[in-house]
PDB file of C-alpha atoms in Angstrom:
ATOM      1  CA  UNK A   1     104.960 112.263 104.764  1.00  0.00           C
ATOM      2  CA  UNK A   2     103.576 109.417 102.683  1.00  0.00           C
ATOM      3  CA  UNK A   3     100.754 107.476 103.263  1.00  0.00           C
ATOM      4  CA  UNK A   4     102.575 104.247 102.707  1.00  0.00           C
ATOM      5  CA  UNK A   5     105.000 105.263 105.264  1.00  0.00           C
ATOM      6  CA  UNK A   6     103.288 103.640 107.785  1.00  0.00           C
ATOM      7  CA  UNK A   7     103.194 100.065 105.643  1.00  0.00           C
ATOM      8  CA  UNK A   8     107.072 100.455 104.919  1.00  0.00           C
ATOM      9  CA  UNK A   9     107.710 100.970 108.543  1.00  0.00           C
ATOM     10  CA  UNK A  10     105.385  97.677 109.170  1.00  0.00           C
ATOM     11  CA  UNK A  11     107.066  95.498 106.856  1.00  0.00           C
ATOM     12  CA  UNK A  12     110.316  96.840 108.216  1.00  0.00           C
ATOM     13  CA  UNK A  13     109.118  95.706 111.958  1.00  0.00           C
ATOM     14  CA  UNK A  14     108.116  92.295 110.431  1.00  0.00           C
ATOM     15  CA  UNK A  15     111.348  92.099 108.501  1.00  0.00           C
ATOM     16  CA  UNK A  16     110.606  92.002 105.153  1.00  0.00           C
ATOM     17  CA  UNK A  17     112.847  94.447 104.035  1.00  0.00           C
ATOM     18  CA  UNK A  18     116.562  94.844 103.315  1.00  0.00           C
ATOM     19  CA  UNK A  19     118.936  97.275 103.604  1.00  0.00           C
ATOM     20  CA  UNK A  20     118.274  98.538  99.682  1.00  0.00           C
ATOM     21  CA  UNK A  21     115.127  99.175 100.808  1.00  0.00           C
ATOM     22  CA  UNK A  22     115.646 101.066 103.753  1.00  0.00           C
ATOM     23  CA  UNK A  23     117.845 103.219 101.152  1.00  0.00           C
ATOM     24  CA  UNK A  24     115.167 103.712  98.721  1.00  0.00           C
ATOM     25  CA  UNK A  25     112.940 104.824 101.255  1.00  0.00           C
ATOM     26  CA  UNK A  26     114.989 107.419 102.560  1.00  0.00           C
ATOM     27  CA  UNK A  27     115.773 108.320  98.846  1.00  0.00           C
ATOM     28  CA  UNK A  28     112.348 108.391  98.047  1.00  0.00           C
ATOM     29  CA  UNK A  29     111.146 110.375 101.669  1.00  0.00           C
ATOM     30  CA  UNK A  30     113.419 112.891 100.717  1.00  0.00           C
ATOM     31  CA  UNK A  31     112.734 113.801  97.170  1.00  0.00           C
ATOM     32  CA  UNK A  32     109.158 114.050  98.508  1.00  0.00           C
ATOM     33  CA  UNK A  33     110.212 117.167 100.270  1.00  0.00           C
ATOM     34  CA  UNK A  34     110.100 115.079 104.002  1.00  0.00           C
ATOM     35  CA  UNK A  35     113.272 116.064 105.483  1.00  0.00           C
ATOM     36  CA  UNK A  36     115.105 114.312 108.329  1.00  0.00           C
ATOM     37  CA  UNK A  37     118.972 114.744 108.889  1.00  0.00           C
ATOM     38  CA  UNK A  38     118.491 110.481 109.589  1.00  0.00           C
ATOM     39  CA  UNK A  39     117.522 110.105 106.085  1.00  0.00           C
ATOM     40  CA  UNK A  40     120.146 112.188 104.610  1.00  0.00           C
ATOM     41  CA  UNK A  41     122.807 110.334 107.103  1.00  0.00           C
ATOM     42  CA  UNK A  42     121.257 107.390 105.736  1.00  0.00           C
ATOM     43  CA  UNK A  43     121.932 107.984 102.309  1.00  0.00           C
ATOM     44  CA  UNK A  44     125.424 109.112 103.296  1.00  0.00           C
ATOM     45  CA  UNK A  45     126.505 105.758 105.284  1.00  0.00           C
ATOM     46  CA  UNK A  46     129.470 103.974 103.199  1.00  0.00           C
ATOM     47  CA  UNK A  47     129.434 101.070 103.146  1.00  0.00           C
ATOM     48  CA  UNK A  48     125.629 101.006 103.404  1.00  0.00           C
ATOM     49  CA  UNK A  49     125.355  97.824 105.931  1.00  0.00           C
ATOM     50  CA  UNK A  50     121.828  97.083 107.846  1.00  0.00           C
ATOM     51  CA  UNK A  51     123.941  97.378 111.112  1.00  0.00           C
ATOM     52  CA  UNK A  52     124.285 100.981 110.295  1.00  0.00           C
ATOM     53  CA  UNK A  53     121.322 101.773 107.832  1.00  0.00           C
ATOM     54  CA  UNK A  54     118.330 100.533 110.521  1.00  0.00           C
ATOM     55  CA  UNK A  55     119.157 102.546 113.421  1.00  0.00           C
ATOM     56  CA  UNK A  56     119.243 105.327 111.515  1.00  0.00           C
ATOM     57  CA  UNK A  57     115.883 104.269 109.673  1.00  0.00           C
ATOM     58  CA  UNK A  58     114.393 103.912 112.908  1.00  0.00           C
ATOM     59  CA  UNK A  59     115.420 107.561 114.143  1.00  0.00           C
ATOM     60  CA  UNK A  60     114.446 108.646 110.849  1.00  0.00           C
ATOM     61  CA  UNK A  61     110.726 107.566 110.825  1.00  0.00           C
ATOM     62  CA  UNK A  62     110.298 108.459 114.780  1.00  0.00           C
ATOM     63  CA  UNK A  63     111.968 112.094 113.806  1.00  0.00           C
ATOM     64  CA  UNK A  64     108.887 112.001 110.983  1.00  0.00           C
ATOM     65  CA  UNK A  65     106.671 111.899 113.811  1.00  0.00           C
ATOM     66  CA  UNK A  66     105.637 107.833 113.252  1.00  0.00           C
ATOM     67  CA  UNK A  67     105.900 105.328 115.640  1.00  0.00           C
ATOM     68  CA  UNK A  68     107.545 102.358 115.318  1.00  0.00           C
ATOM     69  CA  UNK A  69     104.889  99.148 116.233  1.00  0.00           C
ATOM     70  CA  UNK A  70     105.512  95.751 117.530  1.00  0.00           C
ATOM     71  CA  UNK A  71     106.079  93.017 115.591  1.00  0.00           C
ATOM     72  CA  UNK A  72     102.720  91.734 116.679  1.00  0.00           C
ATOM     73  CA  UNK A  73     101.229  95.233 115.511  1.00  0.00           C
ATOM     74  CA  UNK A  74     103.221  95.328 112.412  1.00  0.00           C
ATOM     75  CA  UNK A  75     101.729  91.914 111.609  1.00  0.00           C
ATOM     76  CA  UNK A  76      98.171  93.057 112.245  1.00  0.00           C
ATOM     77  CA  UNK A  77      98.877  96.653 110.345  1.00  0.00           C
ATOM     78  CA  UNK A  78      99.780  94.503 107.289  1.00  0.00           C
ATOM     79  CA  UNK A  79      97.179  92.146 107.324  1.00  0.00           C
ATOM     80  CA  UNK A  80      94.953  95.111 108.005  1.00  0.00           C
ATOM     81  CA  UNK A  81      96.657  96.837 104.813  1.00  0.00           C
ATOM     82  CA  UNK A  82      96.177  93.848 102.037  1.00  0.00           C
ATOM     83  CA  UNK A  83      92.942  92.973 103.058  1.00  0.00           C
ATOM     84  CA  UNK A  84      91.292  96.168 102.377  1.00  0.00           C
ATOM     85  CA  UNK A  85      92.734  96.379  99.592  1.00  0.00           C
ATOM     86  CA  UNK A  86      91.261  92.839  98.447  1.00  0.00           C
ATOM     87  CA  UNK A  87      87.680  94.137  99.527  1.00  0.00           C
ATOM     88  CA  UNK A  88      87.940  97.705  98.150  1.00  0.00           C
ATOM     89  CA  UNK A  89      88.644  95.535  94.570  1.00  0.00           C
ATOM     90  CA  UNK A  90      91.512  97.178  93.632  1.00  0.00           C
ATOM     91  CA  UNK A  91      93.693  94.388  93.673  1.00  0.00           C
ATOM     92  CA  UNK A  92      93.592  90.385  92.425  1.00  0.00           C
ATOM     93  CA  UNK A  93      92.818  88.704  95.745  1.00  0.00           C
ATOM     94  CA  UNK A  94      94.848  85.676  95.016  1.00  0.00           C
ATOM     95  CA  UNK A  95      97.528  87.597  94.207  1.00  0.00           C
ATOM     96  CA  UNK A  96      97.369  90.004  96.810  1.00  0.00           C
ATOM     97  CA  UNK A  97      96.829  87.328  99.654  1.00  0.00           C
ATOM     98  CA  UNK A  98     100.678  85.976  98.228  1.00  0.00           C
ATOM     99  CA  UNK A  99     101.474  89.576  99.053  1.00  0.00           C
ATOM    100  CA  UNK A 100     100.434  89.038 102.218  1.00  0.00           C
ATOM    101  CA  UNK A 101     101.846  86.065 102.921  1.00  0.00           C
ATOM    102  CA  UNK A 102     105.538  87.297 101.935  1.00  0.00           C
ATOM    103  CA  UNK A 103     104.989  90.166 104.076  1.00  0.00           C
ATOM    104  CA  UNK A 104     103.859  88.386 107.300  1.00  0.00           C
ATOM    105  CA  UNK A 105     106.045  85.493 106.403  1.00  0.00           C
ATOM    106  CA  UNK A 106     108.627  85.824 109.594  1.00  0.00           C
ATOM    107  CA  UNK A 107     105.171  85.776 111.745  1.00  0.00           C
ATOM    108  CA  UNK A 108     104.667  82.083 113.207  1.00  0.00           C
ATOM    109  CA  UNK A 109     101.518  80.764 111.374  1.00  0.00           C
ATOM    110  CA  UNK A 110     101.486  78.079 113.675  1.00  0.00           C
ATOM    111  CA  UNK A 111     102.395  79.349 116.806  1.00  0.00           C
ATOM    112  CA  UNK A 112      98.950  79.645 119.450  1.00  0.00           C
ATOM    113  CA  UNK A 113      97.199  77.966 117.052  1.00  0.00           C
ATOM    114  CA  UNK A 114      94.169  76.457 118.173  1.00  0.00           C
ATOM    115  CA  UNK A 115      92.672  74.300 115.617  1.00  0.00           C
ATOM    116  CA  UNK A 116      94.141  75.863 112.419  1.00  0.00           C
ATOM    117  CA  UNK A 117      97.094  77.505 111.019  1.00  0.00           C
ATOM    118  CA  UNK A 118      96.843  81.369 111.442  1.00  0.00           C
ATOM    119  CA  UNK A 119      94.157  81.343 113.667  1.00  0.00           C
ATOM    120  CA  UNK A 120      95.764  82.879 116.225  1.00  0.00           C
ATOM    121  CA  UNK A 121      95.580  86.646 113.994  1.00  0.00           C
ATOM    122  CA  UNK A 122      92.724  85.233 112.588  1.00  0.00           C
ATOM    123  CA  UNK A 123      93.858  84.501 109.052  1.00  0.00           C
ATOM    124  CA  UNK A 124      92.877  80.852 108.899  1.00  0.00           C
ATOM    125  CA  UNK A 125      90.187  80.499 106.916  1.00  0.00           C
ATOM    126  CA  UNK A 126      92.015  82.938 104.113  1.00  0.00           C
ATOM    127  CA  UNK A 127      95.157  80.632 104.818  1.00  0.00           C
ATOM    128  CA  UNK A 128      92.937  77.692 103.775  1.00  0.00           C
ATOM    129  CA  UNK A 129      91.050  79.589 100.789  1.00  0.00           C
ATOM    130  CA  UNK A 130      94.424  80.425  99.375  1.00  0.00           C
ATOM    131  CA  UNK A 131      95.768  76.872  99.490  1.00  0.00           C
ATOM    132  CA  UNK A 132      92.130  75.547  98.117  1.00  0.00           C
ATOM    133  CA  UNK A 133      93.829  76.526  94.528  1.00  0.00           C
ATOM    134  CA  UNK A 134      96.110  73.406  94.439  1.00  0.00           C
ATOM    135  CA  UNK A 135      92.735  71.235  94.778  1.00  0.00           C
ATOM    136  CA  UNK A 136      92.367  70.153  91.386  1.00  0.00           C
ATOM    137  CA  UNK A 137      88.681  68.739  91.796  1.00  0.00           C
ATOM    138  CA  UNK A 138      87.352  72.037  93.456  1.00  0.00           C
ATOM    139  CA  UNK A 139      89.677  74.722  91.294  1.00  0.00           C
ATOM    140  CA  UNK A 140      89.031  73.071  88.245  1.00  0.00           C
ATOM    141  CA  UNK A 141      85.395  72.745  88.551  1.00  0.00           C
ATOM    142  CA  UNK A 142      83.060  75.536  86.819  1.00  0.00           C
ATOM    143  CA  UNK A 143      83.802  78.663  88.932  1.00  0.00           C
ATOM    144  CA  UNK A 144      86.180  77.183  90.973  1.00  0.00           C
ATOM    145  CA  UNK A 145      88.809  79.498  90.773  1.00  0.00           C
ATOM    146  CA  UNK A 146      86.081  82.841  90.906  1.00  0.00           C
ATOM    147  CA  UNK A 147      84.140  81.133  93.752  1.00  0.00           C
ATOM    148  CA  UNK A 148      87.849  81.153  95.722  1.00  0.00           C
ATOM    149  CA  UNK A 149      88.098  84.751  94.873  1.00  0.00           C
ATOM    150  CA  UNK A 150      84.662  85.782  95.867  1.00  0.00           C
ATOM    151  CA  UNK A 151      85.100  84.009  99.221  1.00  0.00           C
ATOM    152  CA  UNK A 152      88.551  85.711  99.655  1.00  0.00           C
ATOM    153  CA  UNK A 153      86.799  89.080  99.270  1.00  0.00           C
ATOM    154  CA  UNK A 154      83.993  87.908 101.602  1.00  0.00           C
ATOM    155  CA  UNK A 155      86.702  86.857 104.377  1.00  0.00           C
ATOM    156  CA  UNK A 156      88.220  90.202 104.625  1.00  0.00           C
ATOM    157  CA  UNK A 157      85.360  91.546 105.073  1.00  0.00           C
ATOM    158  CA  UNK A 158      85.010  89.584 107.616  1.00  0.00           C
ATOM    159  CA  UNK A 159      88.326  89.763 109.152  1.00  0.00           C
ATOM    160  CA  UNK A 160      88.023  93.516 108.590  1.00  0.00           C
ATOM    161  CA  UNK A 161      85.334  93.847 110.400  1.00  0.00           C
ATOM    162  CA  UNK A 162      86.024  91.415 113.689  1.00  0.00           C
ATOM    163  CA  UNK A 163      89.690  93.224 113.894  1.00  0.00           C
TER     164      UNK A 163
END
């Protein structure tokens, strides 16, 4: 078992993956020396169609012992997942927040909301620090784009630590 297992299985959940993907990952799972007859009937499955492919994924990664979450948990999970990675520094924060953003993107932003978009998971104020690049006066400015950054990484640590 990977440690990333759990992401791919969130970003499955929240549908950001394809059928290639699911293909990979069994690929991948296996040559790792995980073994599930799933992942090998996965790999088998001609023509390899997502009606087929992501029932079997699903057995697969429940006969690996994970679970498979919610939607609403595979959301959190992935926010969860690029944020730390933003505040452990490993990553660009701009960059990774687009990350994020593709990987949540089948999650309704603006569904619950209350006074802004994503506030509902709590992602608001990153939503808005993420968009504050396309203001010219304030990301143009000296340290504009770095102050963004540094209130990206401050965020998560927030969100991080309220979730």
């Amino acid at each position: 078992m990977s440690s990333s297992d759990p992401i791919v299985i969130a970003r499955y959940v929240a549908g950001g993956l394809g059928t290639e993907d699911l293909v990979e990952y069994a690929d991948s799972t296996l040559m790792e020396g995980a073994y599930s007859d799933y992942l090998v009937a996965i790999l088998d499955e001609t023509p390899k169609s997502w009606n087929t492919i992501a029932p079997l994924f699903e057995l697969a990664v429940r006969d690996l012992g994970y679970p498979v979450p919610s939607f609403e948990d595979a959301i959190i999970q992935l926010v969860r997942y690029h944020l730390e990675l933003i505040v452990a520094g490993t990553v660009e924060p701009l960059l990774e927040l687009s990350v994020l953003w593709k990987d949540i993107k089948r999650f309704d932003l603006h569904k619950d909301v209350k006074h802004y978009v994503g506030d509902a998971i709590g992602v608001d104020v990153l939503y808005g620090l993420y968009f504050a690049v396309d203001d010219l006066e304030y990301s143009k400015r000296d340290g504009g784009i770095q102050e963004i950054k540094s209130e990206i990484v401050a965020e998560s640590e927030r969100w991080l630590k309220n979730h």
